[in-house]
Structure formats: C-alpha cells, structure tokens
Coordinates of C-alpha atoms and ligand atoms in Angstrom, one line a residue:
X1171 CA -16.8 242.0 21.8
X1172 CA -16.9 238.6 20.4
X1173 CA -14.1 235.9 21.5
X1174 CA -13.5 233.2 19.0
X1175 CA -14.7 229.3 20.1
X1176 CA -11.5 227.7 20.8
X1177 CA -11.1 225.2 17.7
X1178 CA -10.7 221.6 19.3
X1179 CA -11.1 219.8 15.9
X1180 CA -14.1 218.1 17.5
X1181 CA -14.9 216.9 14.0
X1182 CA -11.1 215.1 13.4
X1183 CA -11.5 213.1 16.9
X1184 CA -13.0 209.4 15.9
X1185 CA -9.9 209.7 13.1
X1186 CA -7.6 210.9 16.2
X1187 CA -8.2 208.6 18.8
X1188 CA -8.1 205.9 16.0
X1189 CA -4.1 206.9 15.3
X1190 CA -4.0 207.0 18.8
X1191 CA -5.4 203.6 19.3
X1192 CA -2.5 202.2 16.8
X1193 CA -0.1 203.6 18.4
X1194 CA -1.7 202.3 22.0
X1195 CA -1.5 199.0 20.0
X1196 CA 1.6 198.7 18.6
X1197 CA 3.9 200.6 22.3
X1198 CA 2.3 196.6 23.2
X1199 CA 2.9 194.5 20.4
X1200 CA 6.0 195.6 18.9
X1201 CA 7.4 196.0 22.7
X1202 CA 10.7 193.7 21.7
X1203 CA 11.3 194.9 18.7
X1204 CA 12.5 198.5 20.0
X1205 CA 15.3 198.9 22.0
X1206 CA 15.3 198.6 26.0
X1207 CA 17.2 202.0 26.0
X1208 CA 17.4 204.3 23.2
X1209 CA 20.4 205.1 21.1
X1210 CA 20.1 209.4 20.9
X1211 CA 21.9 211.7 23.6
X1212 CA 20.4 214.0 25.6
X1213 CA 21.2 216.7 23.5
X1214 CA 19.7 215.1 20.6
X1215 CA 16.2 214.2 22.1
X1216 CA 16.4 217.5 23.6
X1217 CA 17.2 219.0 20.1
X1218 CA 14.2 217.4 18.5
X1219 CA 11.2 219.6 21.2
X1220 CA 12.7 222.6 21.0
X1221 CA 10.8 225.1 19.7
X1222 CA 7.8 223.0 19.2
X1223 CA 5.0 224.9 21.0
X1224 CA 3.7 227.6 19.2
X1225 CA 0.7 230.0 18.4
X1226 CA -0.9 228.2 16.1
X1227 CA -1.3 224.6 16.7
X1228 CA -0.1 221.4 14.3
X1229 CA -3.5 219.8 15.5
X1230 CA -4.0 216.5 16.8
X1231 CA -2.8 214.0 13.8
X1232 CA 0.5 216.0 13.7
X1233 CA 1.0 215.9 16.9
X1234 CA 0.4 211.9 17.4
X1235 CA 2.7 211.8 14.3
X1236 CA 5.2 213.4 16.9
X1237 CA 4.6 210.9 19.5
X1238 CA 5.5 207.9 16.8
X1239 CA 8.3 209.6 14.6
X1240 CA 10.3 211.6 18.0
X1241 CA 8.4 210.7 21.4
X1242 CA 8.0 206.4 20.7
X1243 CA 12.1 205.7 19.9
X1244 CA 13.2 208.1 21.8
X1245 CA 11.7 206.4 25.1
X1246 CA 12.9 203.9 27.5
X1247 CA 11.5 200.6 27.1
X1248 CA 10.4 200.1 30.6
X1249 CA 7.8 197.5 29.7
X1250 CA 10.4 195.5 28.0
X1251 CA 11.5 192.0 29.6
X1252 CA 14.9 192.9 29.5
X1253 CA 14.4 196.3 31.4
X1254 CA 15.8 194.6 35.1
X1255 CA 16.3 198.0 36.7
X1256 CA 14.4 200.0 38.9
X1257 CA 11.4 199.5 40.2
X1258 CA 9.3 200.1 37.0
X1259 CA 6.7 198.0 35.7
X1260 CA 4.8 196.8 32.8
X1261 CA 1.9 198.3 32.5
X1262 CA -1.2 196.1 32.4
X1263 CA -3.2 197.1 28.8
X1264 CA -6.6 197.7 30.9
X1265 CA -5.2 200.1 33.3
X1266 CA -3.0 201.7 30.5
X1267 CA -6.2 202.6 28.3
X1268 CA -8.1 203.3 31.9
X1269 CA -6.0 206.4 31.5
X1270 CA -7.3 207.9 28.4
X1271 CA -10.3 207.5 30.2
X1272 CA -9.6 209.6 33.3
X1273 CA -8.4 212.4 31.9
X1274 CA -11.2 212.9 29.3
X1275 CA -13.7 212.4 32.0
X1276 CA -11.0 214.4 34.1
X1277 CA -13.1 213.7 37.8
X1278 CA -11.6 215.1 40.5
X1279 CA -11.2 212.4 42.5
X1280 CA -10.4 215.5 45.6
X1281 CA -14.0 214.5 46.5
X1282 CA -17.0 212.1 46.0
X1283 CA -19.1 214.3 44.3
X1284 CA -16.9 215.5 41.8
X1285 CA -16.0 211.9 41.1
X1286 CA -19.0 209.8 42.8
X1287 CA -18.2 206.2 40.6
X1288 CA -14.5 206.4 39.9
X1289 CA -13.9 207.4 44.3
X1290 CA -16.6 204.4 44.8
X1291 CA -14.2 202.5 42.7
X1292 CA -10.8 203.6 44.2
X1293 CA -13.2 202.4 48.0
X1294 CA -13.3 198.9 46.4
X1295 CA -9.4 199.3 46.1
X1296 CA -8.7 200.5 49.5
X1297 CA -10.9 197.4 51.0
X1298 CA -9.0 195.4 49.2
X1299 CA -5.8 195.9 49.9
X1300 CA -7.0 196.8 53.3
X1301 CA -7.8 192.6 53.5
X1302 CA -4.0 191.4 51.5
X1303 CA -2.4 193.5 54.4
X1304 CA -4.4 191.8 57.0
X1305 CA -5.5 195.2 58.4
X1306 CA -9.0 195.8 60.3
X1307 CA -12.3 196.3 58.1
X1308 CA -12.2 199.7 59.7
X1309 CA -8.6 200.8 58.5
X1310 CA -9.1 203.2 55.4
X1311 CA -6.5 203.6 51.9
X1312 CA -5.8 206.8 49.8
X1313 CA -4.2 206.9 46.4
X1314 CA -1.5 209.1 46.3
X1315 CA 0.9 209.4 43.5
X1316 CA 3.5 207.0 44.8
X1317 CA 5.2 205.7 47.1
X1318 CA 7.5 208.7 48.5
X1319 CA 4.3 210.3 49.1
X1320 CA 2.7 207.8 50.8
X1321 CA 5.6 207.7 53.0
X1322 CA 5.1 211.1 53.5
X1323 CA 1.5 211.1 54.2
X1324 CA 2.5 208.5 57.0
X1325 CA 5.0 210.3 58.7
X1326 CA 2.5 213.5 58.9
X1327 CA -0.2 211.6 60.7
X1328 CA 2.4 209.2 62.4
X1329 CA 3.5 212.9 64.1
X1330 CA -0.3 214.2 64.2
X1331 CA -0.9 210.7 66.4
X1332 CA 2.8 211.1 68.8
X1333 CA 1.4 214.6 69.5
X1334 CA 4.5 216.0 69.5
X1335 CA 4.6 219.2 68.6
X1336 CA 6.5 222.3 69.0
X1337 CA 9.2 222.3 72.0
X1338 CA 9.0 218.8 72.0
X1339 CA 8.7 218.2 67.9
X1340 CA 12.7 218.1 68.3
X1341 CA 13.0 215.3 70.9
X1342 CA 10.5 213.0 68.6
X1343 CA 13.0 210.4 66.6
X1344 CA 12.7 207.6 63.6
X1345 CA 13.8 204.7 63.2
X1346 CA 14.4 203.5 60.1
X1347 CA 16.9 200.7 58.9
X1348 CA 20.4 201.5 57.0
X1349 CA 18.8 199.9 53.9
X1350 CA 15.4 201.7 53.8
X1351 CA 14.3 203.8 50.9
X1352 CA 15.7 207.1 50.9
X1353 CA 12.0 208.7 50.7
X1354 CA 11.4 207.8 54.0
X1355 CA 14.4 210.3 55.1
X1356 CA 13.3 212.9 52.7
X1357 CA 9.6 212.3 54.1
X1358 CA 10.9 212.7 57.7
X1359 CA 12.5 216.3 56.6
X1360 CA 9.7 217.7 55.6
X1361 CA 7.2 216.9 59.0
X1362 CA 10.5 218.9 60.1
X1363 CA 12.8 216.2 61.7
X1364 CA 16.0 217.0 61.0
X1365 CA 18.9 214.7 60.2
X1366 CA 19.8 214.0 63.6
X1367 CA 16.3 212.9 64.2
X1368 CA 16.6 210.3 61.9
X1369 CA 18.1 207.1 63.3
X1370 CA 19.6 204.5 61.4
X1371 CA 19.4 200.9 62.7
X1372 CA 21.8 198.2 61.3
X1373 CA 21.0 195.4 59.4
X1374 CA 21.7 192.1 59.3
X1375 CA 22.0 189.7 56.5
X1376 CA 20.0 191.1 53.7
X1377 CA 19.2 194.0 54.5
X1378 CA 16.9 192.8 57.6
X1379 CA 17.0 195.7 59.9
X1380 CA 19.0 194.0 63.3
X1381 CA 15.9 194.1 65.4
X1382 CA 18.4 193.7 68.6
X1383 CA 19.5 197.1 67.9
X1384 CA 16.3 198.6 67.4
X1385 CA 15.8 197.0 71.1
X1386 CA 18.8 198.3 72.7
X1387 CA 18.2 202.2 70.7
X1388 CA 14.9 202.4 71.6
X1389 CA 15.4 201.7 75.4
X1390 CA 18.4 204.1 75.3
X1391 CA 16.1 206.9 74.1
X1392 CA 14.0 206.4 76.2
X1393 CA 15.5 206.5 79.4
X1394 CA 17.8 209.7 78.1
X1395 CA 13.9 211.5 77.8
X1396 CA 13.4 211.5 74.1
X1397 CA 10.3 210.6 72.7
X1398 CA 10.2 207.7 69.7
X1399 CA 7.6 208.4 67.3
X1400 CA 7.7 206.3 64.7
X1401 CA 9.7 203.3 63.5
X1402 CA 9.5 202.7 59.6
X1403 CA 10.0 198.9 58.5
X1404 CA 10.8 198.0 54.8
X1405 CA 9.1 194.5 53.4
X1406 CA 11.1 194.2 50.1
X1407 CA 14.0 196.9 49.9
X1408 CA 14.7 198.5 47.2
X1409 CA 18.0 197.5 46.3
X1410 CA 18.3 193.7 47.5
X1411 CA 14.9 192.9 48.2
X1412 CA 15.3 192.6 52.0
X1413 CA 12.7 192.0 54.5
X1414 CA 12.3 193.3 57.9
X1415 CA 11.7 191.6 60.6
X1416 CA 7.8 192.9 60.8
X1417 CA 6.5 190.7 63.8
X1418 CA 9.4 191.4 66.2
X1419 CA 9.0 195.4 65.0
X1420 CA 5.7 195.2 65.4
X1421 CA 6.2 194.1 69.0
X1422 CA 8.4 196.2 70.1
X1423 CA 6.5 199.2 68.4
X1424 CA 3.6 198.2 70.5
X1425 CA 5.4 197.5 73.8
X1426 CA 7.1 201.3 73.5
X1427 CA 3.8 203.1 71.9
X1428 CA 5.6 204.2 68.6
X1429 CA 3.8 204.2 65.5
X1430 CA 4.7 201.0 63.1
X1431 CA 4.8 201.9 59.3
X1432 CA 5.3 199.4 57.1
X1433 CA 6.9 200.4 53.8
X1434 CA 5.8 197.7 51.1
X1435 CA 5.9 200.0 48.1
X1436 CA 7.6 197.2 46.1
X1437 CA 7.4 194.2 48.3
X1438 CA 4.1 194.7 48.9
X1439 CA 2.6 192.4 45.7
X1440 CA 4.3 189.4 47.1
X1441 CA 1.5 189.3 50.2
X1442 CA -0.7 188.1 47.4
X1443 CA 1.7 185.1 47.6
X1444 CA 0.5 182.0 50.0
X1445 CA 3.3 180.5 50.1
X1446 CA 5.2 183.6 51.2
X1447 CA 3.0 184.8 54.0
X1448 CA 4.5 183.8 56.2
X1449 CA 7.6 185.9 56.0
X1450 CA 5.2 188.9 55.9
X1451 CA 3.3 187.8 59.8
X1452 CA 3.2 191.2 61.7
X1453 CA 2.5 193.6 58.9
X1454 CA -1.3 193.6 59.9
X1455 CA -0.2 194.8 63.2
X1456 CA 1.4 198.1 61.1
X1457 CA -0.7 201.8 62.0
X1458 CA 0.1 202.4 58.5
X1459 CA 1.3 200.2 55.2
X1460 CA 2.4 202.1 51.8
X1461 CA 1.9 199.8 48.7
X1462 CA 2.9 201.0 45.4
X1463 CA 0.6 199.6 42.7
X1464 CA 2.3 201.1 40.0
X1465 CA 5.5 199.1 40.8
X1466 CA 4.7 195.3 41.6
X1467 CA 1.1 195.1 40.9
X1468 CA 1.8 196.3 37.4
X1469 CA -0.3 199.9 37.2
X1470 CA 1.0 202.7 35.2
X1471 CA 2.8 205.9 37.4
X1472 CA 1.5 207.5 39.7
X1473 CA -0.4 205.2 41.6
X1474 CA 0.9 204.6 45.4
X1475 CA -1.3 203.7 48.1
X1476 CA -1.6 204.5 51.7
X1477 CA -3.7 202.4 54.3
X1478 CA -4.1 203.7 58.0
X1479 CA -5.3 201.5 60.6
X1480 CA -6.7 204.4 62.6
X1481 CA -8.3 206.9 59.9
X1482 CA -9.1 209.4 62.5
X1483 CA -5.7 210.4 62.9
X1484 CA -5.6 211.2 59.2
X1485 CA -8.7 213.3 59.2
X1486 CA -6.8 214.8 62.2
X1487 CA -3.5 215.7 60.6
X1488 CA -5.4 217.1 57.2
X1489 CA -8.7 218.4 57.4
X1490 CA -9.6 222.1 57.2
X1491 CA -12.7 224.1 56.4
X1492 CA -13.7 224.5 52.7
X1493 CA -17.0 226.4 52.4
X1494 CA -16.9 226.1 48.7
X1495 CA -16.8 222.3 48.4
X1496 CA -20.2 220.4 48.8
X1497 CA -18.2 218.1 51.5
X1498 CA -18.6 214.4 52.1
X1499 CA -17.4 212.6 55.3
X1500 CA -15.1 210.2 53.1
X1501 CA -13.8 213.4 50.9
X1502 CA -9.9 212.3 50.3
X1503 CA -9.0 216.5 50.8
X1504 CA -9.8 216.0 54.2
X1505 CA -7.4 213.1 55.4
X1506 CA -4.4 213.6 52.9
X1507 CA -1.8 215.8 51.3
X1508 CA -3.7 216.4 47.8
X1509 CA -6.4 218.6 47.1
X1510 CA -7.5 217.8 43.6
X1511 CA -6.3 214.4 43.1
X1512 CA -6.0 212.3 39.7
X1513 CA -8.6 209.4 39.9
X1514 CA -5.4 206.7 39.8
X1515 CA -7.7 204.4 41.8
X1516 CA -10.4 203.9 39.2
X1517 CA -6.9 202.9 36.9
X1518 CA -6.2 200.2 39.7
X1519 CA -9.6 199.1 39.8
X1520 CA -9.8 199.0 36.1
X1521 CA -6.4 197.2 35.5
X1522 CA -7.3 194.5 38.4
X1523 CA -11.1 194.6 37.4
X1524 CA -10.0 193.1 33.9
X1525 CA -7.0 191.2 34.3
X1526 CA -7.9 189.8 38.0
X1527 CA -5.4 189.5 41.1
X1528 CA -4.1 186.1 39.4
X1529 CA -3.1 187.8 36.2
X1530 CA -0.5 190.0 39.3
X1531 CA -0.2 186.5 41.2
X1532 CA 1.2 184.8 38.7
X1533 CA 3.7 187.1 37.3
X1534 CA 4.8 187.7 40.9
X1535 CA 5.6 184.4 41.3
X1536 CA 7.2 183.9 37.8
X1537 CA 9.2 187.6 38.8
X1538 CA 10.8 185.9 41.5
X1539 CA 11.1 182.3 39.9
X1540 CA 12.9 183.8 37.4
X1541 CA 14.9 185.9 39.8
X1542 CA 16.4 182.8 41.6
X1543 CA 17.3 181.2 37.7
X1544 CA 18.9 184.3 36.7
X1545 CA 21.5 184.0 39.9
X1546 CA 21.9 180.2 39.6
X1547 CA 22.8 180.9 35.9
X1548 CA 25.6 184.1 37.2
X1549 CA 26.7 181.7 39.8
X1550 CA 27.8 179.1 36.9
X1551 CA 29.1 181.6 35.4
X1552 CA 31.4 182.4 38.3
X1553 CA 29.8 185.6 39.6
X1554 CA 29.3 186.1 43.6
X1555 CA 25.9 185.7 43.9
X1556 CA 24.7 187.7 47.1
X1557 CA 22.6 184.9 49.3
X1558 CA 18.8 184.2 50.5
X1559 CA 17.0 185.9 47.9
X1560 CA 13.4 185.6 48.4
X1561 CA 12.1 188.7 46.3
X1562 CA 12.9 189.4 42.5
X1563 CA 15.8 191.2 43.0
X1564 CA 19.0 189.0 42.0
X1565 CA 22.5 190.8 42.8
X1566 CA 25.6 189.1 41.5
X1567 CA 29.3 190.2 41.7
X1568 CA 32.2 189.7 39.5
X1569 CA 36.0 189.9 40.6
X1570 CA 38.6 189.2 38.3
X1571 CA 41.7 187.3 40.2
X1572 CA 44.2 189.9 41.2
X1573 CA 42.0 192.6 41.0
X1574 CA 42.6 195.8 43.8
X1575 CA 39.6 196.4 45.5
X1576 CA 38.9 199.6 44.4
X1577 CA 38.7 197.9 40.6
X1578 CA 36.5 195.7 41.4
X1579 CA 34.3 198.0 42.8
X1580 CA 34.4 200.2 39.3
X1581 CA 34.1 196.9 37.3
X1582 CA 30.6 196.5 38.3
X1583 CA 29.6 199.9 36.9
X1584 CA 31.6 199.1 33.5
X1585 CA 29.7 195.7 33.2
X1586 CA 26.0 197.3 33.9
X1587 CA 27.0 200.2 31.9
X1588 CA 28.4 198.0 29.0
X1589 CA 25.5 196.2 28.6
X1590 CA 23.3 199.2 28.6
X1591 CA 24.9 201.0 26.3
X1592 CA 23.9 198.1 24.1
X1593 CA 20.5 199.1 24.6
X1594 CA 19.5 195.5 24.2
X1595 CA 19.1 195.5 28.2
X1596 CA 19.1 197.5 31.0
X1597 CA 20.1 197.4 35.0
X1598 CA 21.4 199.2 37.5
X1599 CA 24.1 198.1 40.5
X1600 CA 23.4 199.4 44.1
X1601 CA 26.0 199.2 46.9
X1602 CA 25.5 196.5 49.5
X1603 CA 27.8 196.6 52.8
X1604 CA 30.1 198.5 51.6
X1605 CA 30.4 196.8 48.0
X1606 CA 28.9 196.8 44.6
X1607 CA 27.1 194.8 43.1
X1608 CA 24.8 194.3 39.7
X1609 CA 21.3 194.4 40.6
X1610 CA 18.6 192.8 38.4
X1611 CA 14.8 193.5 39.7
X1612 CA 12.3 191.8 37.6
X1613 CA 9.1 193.5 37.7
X1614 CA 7.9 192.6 35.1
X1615 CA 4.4 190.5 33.0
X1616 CA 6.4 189.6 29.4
X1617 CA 9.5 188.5 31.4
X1618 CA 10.3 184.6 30.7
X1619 CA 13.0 182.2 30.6
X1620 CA 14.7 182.6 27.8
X1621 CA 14.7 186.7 28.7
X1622 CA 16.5 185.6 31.5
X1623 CA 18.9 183.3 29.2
X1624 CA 19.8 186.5 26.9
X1625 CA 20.7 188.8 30.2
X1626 CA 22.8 186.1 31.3
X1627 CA 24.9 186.0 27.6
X1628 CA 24.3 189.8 27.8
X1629 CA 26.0 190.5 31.1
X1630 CA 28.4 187.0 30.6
X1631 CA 29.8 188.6 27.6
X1632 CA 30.6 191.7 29.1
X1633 CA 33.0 190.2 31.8
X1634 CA 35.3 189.3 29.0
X1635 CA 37.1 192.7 28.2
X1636 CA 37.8 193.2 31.5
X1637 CA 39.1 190.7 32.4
X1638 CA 41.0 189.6 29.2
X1639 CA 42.1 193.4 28.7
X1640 CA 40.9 193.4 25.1
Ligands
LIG1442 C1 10.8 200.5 49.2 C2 10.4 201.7 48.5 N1 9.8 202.7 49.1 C3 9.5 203.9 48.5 C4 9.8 204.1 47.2 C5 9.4 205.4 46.5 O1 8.4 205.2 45.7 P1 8.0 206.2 44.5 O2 9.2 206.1 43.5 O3 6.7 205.7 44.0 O4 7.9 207.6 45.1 C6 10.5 203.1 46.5 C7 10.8 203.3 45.1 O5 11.5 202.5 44.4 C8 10.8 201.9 47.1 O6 11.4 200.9 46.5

C-alpha cells in the first residue's frame, strides 16, 4: 500500500513567510491606525470561520490572506496605547518573532535534551529574575504559562512543604488578602482547599492587606489547632495596583512557619525600579515569587514565571518515574505541573536579549509616570481620583450632584462602556470598597503623553450625557 507524502507546499515557503513577514510588519507599524476594539459582533466574527476547515486545504498564501482580510480587523488592539485595560501588554518585536521560531523548531522545552539551548536559555532567565527578586543563587524559576498557573504550581509545593496531607489536609488554611487575584482562590481549590479554607484578610488603604489582622487570625488559628499553611501576598494588585505589606508578612510568615508566596504577576516589573525598592523590602524573604513576563515585562502570552527558594520541595511535590525519557536532574517535568512545555523562556530570553532590561525599565517608569498624569488630568476634570497610587493603575470616579448611589455606581460602567464602544479606547472599572470605579492600567511601550491627553478628552467627553441628560 502506498500512502501519499503529505503536501506541505515546501516549495511556496520563502514566498509564505515573506507575506507573513508583512503582515508581522505592518500588526507593528500601522498599530494606531486600527481600532483599539473592533467594530463587528460576535455573531459576525463568528460568522466569518464557520465552515472554514475542510478536506482539502486553501494552502498557506490563502490562509495568511485570512489572517489580514478576517483575523487582523477583527482583533483587539492590545498593543495599542490606548488599550488601558487589563493586564495585557505590548509585545516586544524580538520576542514576538522569537515565536515563529519556537514552534518551527517546536523543542520540548519538558526536558533539556529535547531542548538543550532554548532550556539553557530559559536557566539564564530564571537566574535572573532569581537576582531582581533578591532570592538566594540557589532558588530555581520555571516558565509556566502564566500567572494563575504559577500560583498554582506554588500552592502545590507550598502544601507538599506543610506536609499536610490527608486527615489533616482539611485543618491547613490560606491567607490571602480581600483584594488578591482571584487565581490564587481557584489555585487553592484545586490542591483541594475548600472555600472555607480560604481566609480573607482585610485591607487597608489601597488594597494593602491589614497586616494587624493577619496577626490577630493567624494567632487565633493557631491556638484553636489548625494548621496555617501558606499566606499569599500581592505586590501590585490587579485592580488598584496595591501593595502588601511584604516585610511585615514576611515576618510573621517566618515567626509562625507558613509558607510566604509572593504574587508579583503584574507588579513584579517595577522591582527593576531603584527608586521603588524600597517599597518591595521583604519579597526576598518569599519561599515562592510568581512574575508574569508576559504582562509588565512586555512578552507575548503565555509566559508566567515561578521562582522557589527551596527547589527540593518542587522536585518533591512533582516528580515521578519516566523510563522513556533520557532524564536530566534539572528536567522541568520533574518539579512542575507541565509535561511537554512550550519553550516561552527562550521568547523571554530573546525579547530581553535584544531589547535589554532598560528598554522594560524605561517604559515601566514612563507606565507609571503617565499613570499619575492621567489622574492629575481626571482630577481637573472633577473626577474622584482614588489616592497613593504608586503603580500604573489610575482609578478615577465620577458623581454627578444629586445622583442616588446606586446611579452612580451604573454611571461608571456607562462611561467605560461609552468610550469603548468607540473603539478608539479601551478600559475596564473594578469595584473598590464597595464602589466603582474606572480603572486605567497602562502596560504598555508606545504609550505617551499625548495618548494619555486623548483618553482624558475620550473619557471627559463621555461624562457629558449623563450628566446633561442629552
Ligand atoms: C496579581 C495577578 N495575579 C495573577 C494573575 C493571573 O495571571 P494570568 O492571567 O497570567 O493567569 C493576574 C492577572 O491579571 C494578576 O494581575
């Protein structure tokens, strides 16, 4: 029997990757001139794929024709300097193309042999990051893909390290604070704590978890016999850019025996920050840190990061026997959740290889500049502006005179959704003590004054309506 060669239009791939490259070219250089969000509904985008995968193929130039004439205006403009929503980022070109790259060498970064220069690579990563958190030489990072995973991969060994298991798995408890990412709830669910196991810890200010409390619930555990395991501390929450307290964590984490994790999945970039240390002092004292680099640090999805201070707790919680894989000692398999793993470290190492750490630096800094301009400028314009912003989160809140409570509260979501409906900008509003408010997060390396100048007139001139009742 004879099997036809697949036809992979070997021949047509200089002309291919050539179409491709224009395209690469222009999703960077015509990023303004498309619209932040795009104008079709669902039903429409969802209109134009059906049906689309058949038999026979279209073959590669069709297909990129797709991408530009159906995939390119019918995406969000994340990249785009007026995108001040969620924790997306612009991608940084070298780490963008490093992706091509990986998937036609397709290494299985699962293990060093089957991916000896692009694992060696993703090593250089994990030292570094190892040194911006302050952590020990001897602490070890994994790539994961993101930062709900590398919450998750914390929790695991965080348990693996408490030793609590079975009778006494339900006694273990976390502490996390009322403003921490949701993930870490979720993450806690699956090492099987159950709601109830979960404790929530006030905050104070913005969104600083009350460290008082932690205190007083930790003790009160303690002496009623059940067994803290972990507590998780956020530097940079997600929806006001709060900081934790990390040194007074860290010591009472260390005075009770409970495993500190830091999450820094978006605040994490601003360590790279001198004059911002400071506000980050106990974070090297964490037994675990999540970073995201594919939020602040400006590398495409999915690339989170997790750095243990202890690895053999991770080898611990993971590793198994696998006769058929030619095994290393530093094999990834064996001290986290994945088994084959995309090689998203060698597209860190390649974005921060070409651009450097300042090219990250310095739109940090101009992130959070511009952050702090943005709510001067909503101040003048008579919104609330929500205090002590250090981060680039800006959250701003308008009340007409007169207005009942519960309209203020669904003015905020007419104003953000106003604007992006424009699709000439796009953010979201989070709720804050009870209230909403527009949230702005700038994370992003085109973003520049006057950007900032046309959110303000965008968001300015959405106030009028309501309040004049056009
Ligand atoms: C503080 C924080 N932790 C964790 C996450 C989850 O990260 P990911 O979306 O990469 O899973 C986020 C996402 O925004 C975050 O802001």
């Amino acid at each position: 029997v004879s099997h036809p060669v697949p036809q992979l239009e070997l021949d047509a791939l200089g002309a291919a990757s050539q179409q491709a490259a224009r395209l690469f070219e222009r999703i960077y250089l015509q990023l303004e001139q498309r619209p932040v969000a795009p104008p079709a509904s669902a039903a429409q985008v969802r209109t134009l794929f059906r049906d689309s995968l058949e038999d026979q193929g279209v073959g590669m130039a069709r297909a990129l024709e797709d991408f530009e004439t159906k995939v390119l205006p019918h995406s969000m403009g994340i990249a785009h300097p007026l995108y001040m929503g969620l924790v997306n980022s612009s991608p940084l070109p070298a780490a963008a193309l490093a992706d091509s790259l990986v998937s036609a060498l397709n290494n299985n970064a699962g293990a060093f042999h089957a991916s000896p220069a692009m694992t060696a690579c993703e090593e250089e990563v994990c030292r570094s990051f190892v040194r911006l958190a302050g952590l020990p030489a001897s602490a070890a990072g994994m790539v994961v893909p993101g930062g709900t995973f590398a919450n998750l991969q914390a929790l695991a060994i965080a348990r693996t390290a408490s030793r609590l298991t079975g009778a006494e798995l339900p006694l273990a408890r976390l502490y996390v604070s009322e403003a921490a990412h949701f993930s870490i709830a979720r993450a806690a669910r699956v090492v099987g704590l159950s709601s109830e196991q979960i404790i929530r810890i006030p905050t104070l200010g913005r969104d600083a978890m009350d460290v008082g409390a932690l205190r007083a619930r930790l003790e009160r555990d303690r002496s009623e016999g059940l067994r803290p395991m972990a507590v998780a501390a956020t530097l940079g929450t997600t929806g006001t850019g709060g900081i934790d307290p990390l040194a007074a964590i860290a010591e009472l984490c260390s005075r009770h025996s409970v495993w500190f994790h830091v999450d820094a999945c978006y605040g994490g970039a601003a360590l790279l920050l001198p004059e911002l240390r400071g506000r980050f002092v106990g974070v090297e004292r964490a037994d675990s840190v999540a970073i995201d680099p594919h939020k602040w640090f400006f590398i495409p999805m999915t690339a989170g990061l997790l750095l243990v201070r202890e690895p053999r707790y991770a080898r611990e919680a993971f590793d198994e026997a696998a006769s058929y894989i030619p095994t290393e000692e530093a094999d990834a398999w064996r001290s986290g959740i994945p088994t084959s793993r995309r090689a998203s470290g060698f597209v860190i190492w390649m974005g921060l290889r070409a651009h450097g750490w300042s090219t990250v630096r310095e739109a940090v800094r101009r992130n959070i500049a511009l952050a702090r301009r943005l709510e001067q400028g909503l101040r003048a314009a008579g919104l609330e502006i929500l205090p002590d912003g250090e981060l680039s989160v800006a959250c701003a809140r308008w009340s007409a005179e007169g207005l009942s409570a519960e309209a203020a509260e669904a003015l905020q979501g007419e104003i953000s959704r106003r604007v992006c409906e424009s699709g000439r900008a796009w953010f979201a509003t989070v709720r804050h003590r009870g209230r909403s408010w527009l949230r702005f997060n700038l994370v992003n390396l085109h973003v520049q004054t006057h950007h900032v100048d046309r959110m303000l007139e965008l968001v300015t001139s959405a106030l009028t309506p309501a309040q004049g009742g056009r």
